mmCIF file with all atom_site columns, C-alpha atoms in Angstrom:
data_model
loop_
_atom_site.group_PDB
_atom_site.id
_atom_site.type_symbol
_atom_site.label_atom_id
_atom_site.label_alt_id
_atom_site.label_comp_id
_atom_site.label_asym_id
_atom_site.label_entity_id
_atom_site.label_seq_id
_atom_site.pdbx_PDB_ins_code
_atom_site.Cartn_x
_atom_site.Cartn_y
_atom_site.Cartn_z
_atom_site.occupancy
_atom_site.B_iso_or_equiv
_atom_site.pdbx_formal_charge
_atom_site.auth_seq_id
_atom_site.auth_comp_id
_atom_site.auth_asym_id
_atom_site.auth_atom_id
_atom_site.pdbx_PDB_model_num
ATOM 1   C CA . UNK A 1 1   ? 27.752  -32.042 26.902  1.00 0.00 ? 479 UNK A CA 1
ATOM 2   C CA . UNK A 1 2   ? 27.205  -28.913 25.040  1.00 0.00 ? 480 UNK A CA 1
ATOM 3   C CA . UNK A 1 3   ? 25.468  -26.115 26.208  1.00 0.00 ? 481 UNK A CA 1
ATOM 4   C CA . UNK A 1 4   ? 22.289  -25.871 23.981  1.00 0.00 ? 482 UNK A CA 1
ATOM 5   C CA . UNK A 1 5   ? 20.962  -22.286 23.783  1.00 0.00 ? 483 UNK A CA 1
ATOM 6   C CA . UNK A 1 6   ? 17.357  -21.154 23.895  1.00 0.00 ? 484 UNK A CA 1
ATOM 7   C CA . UNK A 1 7   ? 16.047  -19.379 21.089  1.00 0.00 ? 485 UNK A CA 1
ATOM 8   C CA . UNK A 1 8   ? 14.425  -15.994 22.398  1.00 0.00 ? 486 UNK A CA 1
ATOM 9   C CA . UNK A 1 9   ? 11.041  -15.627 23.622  1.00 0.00 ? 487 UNK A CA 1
ATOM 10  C CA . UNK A 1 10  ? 8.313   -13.304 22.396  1.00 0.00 ? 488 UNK A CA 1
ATOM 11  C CA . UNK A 1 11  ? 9.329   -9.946  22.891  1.00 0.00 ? 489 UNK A CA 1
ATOM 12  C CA . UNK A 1 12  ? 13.136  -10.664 23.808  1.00 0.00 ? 490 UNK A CA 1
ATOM 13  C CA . UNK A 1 13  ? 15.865  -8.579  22.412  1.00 0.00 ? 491 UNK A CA 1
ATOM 14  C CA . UNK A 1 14  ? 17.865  -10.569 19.414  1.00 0.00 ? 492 UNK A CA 1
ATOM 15  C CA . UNK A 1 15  ? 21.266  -11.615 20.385  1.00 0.00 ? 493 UNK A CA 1
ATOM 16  C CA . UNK A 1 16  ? 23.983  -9.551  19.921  1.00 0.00 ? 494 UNK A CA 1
ATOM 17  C CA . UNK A 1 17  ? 25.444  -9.439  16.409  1.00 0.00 ? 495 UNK A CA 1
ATOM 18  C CA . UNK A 1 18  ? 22.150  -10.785 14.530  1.00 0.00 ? 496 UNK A CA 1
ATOM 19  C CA . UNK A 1 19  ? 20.438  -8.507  12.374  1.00 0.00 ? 497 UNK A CA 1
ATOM 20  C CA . UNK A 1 20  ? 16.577  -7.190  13.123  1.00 0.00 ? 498 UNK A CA 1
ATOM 21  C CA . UNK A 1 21  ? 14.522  -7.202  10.808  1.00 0.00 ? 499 UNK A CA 1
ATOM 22  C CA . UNK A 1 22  ? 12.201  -3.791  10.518  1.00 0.00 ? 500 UNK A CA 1
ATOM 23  C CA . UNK A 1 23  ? 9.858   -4.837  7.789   1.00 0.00 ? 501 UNK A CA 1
ATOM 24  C CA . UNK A 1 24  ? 6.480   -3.383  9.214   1.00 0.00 ? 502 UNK A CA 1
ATOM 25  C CA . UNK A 1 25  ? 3.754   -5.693  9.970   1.00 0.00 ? 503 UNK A CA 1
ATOM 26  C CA . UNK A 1 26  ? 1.154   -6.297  7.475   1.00 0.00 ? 504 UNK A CA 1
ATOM 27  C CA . UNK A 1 27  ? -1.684  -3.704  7.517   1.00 0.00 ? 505 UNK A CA 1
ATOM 28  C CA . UNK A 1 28  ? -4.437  -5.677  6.144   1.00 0.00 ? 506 UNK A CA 1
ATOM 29  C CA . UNK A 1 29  ? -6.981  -2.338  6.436   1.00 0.00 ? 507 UNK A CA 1
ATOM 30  C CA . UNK A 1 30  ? -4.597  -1.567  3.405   1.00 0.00 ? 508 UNK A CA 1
ATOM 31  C CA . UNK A 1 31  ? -5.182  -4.440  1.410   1.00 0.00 ? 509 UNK A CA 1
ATOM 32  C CA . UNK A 1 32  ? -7.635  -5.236  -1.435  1.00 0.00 ? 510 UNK A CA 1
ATOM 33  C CA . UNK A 1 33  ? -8.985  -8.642  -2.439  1.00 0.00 ? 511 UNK A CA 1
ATOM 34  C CA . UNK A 1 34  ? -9.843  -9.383  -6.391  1.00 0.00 ? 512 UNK A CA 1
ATOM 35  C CA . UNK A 1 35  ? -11.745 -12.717 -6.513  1.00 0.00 ? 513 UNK A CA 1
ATOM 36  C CA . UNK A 1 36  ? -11.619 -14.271 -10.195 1.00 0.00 ? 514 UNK A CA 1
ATOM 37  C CA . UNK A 1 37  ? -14.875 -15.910 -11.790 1.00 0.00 ? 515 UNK A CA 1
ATOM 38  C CA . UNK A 1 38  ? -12.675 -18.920 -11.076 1.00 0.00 ? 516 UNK A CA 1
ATOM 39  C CA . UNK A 1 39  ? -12.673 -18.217 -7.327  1.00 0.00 ? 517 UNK A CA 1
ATOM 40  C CA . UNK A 1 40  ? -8.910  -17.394 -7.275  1.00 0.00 ? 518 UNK A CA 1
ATOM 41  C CA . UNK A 1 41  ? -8.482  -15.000 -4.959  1.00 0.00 ? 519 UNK A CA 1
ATOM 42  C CA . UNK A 1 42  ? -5.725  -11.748 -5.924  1.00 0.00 ? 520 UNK A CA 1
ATOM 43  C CA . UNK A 1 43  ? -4.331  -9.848  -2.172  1.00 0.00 ? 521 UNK A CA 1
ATOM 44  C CA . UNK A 1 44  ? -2.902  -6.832  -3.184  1.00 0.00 ? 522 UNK A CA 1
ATOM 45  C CA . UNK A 1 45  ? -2.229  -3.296  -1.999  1.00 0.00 ? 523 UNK A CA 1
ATOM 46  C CA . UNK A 1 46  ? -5.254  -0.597  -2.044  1.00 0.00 ? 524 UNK A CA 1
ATOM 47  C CA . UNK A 1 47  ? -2.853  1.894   -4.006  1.00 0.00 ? 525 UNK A CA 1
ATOM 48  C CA . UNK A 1 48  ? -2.075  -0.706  -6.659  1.00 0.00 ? 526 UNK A CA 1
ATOM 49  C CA . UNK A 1 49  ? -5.980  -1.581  -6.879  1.00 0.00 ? 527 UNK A CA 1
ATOM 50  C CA . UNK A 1 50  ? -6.638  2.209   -7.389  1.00 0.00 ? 528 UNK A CA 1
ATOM 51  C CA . UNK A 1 51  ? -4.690  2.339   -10.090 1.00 0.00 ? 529 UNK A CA 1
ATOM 52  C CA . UNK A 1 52  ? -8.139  0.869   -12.008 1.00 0.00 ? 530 UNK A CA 1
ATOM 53  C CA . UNK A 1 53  ? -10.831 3.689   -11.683 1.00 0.00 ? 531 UNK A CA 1
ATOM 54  C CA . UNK A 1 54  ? -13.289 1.022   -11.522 1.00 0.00 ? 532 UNK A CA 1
ATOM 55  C CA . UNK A 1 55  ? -11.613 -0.795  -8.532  1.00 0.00 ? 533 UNK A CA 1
ATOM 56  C CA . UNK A 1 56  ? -11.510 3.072   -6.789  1.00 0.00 ? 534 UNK A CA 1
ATOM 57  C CA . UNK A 1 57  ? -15.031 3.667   -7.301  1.00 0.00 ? 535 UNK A CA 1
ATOM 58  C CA . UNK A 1 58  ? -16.292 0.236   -6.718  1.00 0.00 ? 536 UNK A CA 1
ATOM 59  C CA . UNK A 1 59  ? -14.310 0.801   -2.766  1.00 0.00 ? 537 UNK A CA 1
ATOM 60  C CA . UNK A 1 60  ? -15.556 4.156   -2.266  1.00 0.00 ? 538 UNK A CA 1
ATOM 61  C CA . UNK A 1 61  ? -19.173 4.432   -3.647  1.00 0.00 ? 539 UNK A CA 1
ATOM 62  C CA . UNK A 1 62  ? -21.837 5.162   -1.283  1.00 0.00 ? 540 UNK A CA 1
ATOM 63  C CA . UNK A 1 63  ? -23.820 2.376   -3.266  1.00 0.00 ? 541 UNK A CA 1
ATOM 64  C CA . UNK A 1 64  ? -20.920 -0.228  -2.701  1.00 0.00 ? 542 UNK A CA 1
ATOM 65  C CA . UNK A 1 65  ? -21.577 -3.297  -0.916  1.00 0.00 ? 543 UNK A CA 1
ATOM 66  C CA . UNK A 1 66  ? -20.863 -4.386  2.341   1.00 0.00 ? 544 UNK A CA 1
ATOM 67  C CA . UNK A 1 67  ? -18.523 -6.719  1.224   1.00 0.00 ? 545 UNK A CA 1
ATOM 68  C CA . UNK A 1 68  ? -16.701 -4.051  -0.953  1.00 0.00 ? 546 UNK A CA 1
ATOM 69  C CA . UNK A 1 69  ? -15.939 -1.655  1.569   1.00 0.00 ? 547 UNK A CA 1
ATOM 70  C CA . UNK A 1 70  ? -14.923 -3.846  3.749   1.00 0.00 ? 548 UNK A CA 1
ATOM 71  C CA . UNK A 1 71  ? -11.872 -4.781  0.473   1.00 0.00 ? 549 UNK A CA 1
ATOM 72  C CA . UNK A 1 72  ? -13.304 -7.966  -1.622  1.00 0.00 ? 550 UNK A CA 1
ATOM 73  C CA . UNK A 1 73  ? -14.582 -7.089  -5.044  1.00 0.00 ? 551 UNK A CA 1
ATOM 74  C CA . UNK A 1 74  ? -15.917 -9.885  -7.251  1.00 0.00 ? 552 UNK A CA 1
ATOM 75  C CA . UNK A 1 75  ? -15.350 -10.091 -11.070 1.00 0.00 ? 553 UNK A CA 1
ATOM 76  C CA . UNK A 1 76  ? -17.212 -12.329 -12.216 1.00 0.00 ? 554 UNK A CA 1
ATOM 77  C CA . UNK A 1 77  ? -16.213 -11.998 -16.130 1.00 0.00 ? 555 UNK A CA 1
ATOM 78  C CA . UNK A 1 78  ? -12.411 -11.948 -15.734 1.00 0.00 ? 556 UNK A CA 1
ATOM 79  C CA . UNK A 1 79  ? -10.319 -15.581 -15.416 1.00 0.00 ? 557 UNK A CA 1
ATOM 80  C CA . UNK A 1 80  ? -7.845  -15.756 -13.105 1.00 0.00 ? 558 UNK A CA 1
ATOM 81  C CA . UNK A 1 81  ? -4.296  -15.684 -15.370 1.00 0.00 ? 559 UNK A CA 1
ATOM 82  C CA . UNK A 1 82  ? -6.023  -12.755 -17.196 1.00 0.00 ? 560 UNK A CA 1
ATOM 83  C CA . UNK A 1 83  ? -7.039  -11.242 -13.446 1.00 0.00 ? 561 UNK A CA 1
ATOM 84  C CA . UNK A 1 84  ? -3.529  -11.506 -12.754 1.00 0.00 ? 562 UNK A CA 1
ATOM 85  C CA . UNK A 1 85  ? -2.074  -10.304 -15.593 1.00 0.00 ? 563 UNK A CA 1
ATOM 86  C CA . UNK A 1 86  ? -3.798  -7.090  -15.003 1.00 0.00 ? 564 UNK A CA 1
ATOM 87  C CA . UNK A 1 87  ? -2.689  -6.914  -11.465 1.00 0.00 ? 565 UNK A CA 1
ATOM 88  C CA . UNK A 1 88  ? 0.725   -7.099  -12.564 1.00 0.00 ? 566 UNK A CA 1
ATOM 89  C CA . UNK A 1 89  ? 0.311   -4.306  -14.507 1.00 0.00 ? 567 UNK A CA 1
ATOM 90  C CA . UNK A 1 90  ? -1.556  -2.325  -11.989 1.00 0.00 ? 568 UNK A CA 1
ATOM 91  C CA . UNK A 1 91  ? 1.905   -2.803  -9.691  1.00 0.00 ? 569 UNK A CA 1
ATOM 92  C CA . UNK A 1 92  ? 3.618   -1.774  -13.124 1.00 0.00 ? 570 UNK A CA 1
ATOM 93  C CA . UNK A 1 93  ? 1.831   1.414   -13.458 1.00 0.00 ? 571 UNK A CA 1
ATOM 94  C CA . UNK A 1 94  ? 1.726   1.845   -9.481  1.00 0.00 ? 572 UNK A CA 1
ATOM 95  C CA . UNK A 1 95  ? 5.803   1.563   -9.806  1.00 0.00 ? 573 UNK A CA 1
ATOM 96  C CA . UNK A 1 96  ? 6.875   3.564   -12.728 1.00 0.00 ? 574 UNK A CA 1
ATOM 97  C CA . UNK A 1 97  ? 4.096   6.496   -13.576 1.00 0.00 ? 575 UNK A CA 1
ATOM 98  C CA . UNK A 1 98  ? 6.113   8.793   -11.640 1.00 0.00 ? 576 UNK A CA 1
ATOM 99  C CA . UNK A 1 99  ? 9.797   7.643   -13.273 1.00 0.00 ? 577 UNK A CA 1
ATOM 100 C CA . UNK A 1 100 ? 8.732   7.220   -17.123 1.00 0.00 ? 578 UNK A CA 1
ATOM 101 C CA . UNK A 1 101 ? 12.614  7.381   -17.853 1.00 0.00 ? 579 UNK A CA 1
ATOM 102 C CA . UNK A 1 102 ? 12.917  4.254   -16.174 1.00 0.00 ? 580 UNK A CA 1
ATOM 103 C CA . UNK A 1 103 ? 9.921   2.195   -16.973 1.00 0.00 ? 581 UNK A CA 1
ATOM 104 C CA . UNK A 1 104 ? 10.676  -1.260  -18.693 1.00 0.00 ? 582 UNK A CA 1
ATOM 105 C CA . UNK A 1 105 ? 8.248   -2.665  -20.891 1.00 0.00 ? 583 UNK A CA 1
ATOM 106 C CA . UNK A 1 106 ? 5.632   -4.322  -19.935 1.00 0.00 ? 584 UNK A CA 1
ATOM 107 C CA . UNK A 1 107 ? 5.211   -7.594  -21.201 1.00 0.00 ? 585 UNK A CA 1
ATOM 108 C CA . UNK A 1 108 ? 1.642   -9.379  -22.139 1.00 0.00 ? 586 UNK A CA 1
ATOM 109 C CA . UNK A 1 109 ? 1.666   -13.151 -23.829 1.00 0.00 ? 587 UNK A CA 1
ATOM 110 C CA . UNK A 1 110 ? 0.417   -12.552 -27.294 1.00 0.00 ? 588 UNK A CA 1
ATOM 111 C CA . UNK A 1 111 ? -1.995  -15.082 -26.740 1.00 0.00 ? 589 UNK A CA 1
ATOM 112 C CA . UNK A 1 112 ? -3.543  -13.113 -23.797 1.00 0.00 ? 590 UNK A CA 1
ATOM 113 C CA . UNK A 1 113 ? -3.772  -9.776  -25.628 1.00 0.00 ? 591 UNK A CA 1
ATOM 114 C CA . UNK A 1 114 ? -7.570  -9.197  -26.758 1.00 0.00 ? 592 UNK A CA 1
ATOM 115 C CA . UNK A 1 115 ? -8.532  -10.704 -23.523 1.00 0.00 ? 593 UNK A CA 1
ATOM 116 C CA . UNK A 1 116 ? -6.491  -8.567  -21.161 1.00 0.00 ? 594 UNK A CA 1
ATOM 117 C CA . UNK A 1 117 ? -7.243  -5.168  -23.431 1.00 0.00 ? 595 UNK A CA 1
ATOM 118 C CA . UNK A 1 118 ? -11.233 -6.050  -22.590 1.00 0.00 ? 596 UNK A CA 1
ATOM 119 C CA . UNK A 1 119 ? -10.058 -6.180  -19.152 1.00 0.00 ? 597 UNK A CA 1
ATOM 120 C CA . UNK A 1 120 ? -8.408  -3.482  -19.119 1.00 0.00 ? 598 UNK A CA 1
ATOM 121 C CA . UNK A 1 121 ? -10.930 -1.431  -20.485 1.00 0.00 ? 599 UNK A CA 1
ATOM 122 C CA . UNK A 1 122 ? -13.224 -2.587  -18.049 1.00 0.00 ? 600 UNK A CA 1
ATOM 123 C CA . UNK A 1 123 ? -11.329 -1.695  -15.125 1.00 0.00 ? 601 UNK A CA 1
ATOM 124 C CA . UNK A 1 124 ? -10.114 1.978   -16.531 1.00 0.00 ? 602 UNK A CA 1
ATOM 125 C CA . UNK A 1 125 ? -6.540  1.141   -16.550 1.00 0.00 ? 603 UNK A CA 1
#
């Protein structure tokens, strides 16, 4: 009969010869939440949600809700494939502001355009 081996337990060393993965946990004090007048619900990184001024203000105002401060911000005039269309480019503009000679172009579905240029002009992008 073979000799069946025991995964490790919590905390145990991996065995020898398997790679370890360093990814840092997930900080979730560093997260923003963007909730869609659909209810669709956007996690995303508080430097990529800063990259809209009126994300940035709406986290840091003295007059901010509870509920904003604490990282979920309600838009109640934005659908969800348009909400995420501009969170796409918000990780675009996070990625490639600082290496121009680099940046690809961003693409937006022609059909999308008037909508996501509102958008955008309502969250300062």
């Amino acid at each position: 009969m073979a000799d069946k081996k025991k995964p490790p337990g919590k905390g145990a060393p991996p065995p020898e010869g398997e790679a370890v993965d360093k990814t840092p946990a997930f900080d979730v004090t560093q997260t923003v939440r963007l909730v869609s007048k659909d209810g669709f619900e956007f996690v995303l990184h508080k430097n990529c949600a800063m990259v809209s001024k009126t994300v940035k203000t709406m986290l840091n105002s003295p007059q901010s809700t509870k509920e904003m401060q604490e990282g979920m911000i309600h838009l109640p005039s934005i659908d969800a494939p348009v909400l995420e269309k501009a969170i796409q480019y918000f990780h675009y503009k996070y990625r490639y502001d600082n290496d121009p000679d680099n940046r690809p172009p961003f693409q937006v579905p022609p059909e999308m355009a008037l909508d996501l240029m509102l958008v955008a002009h309502y969250l300062d992008t």
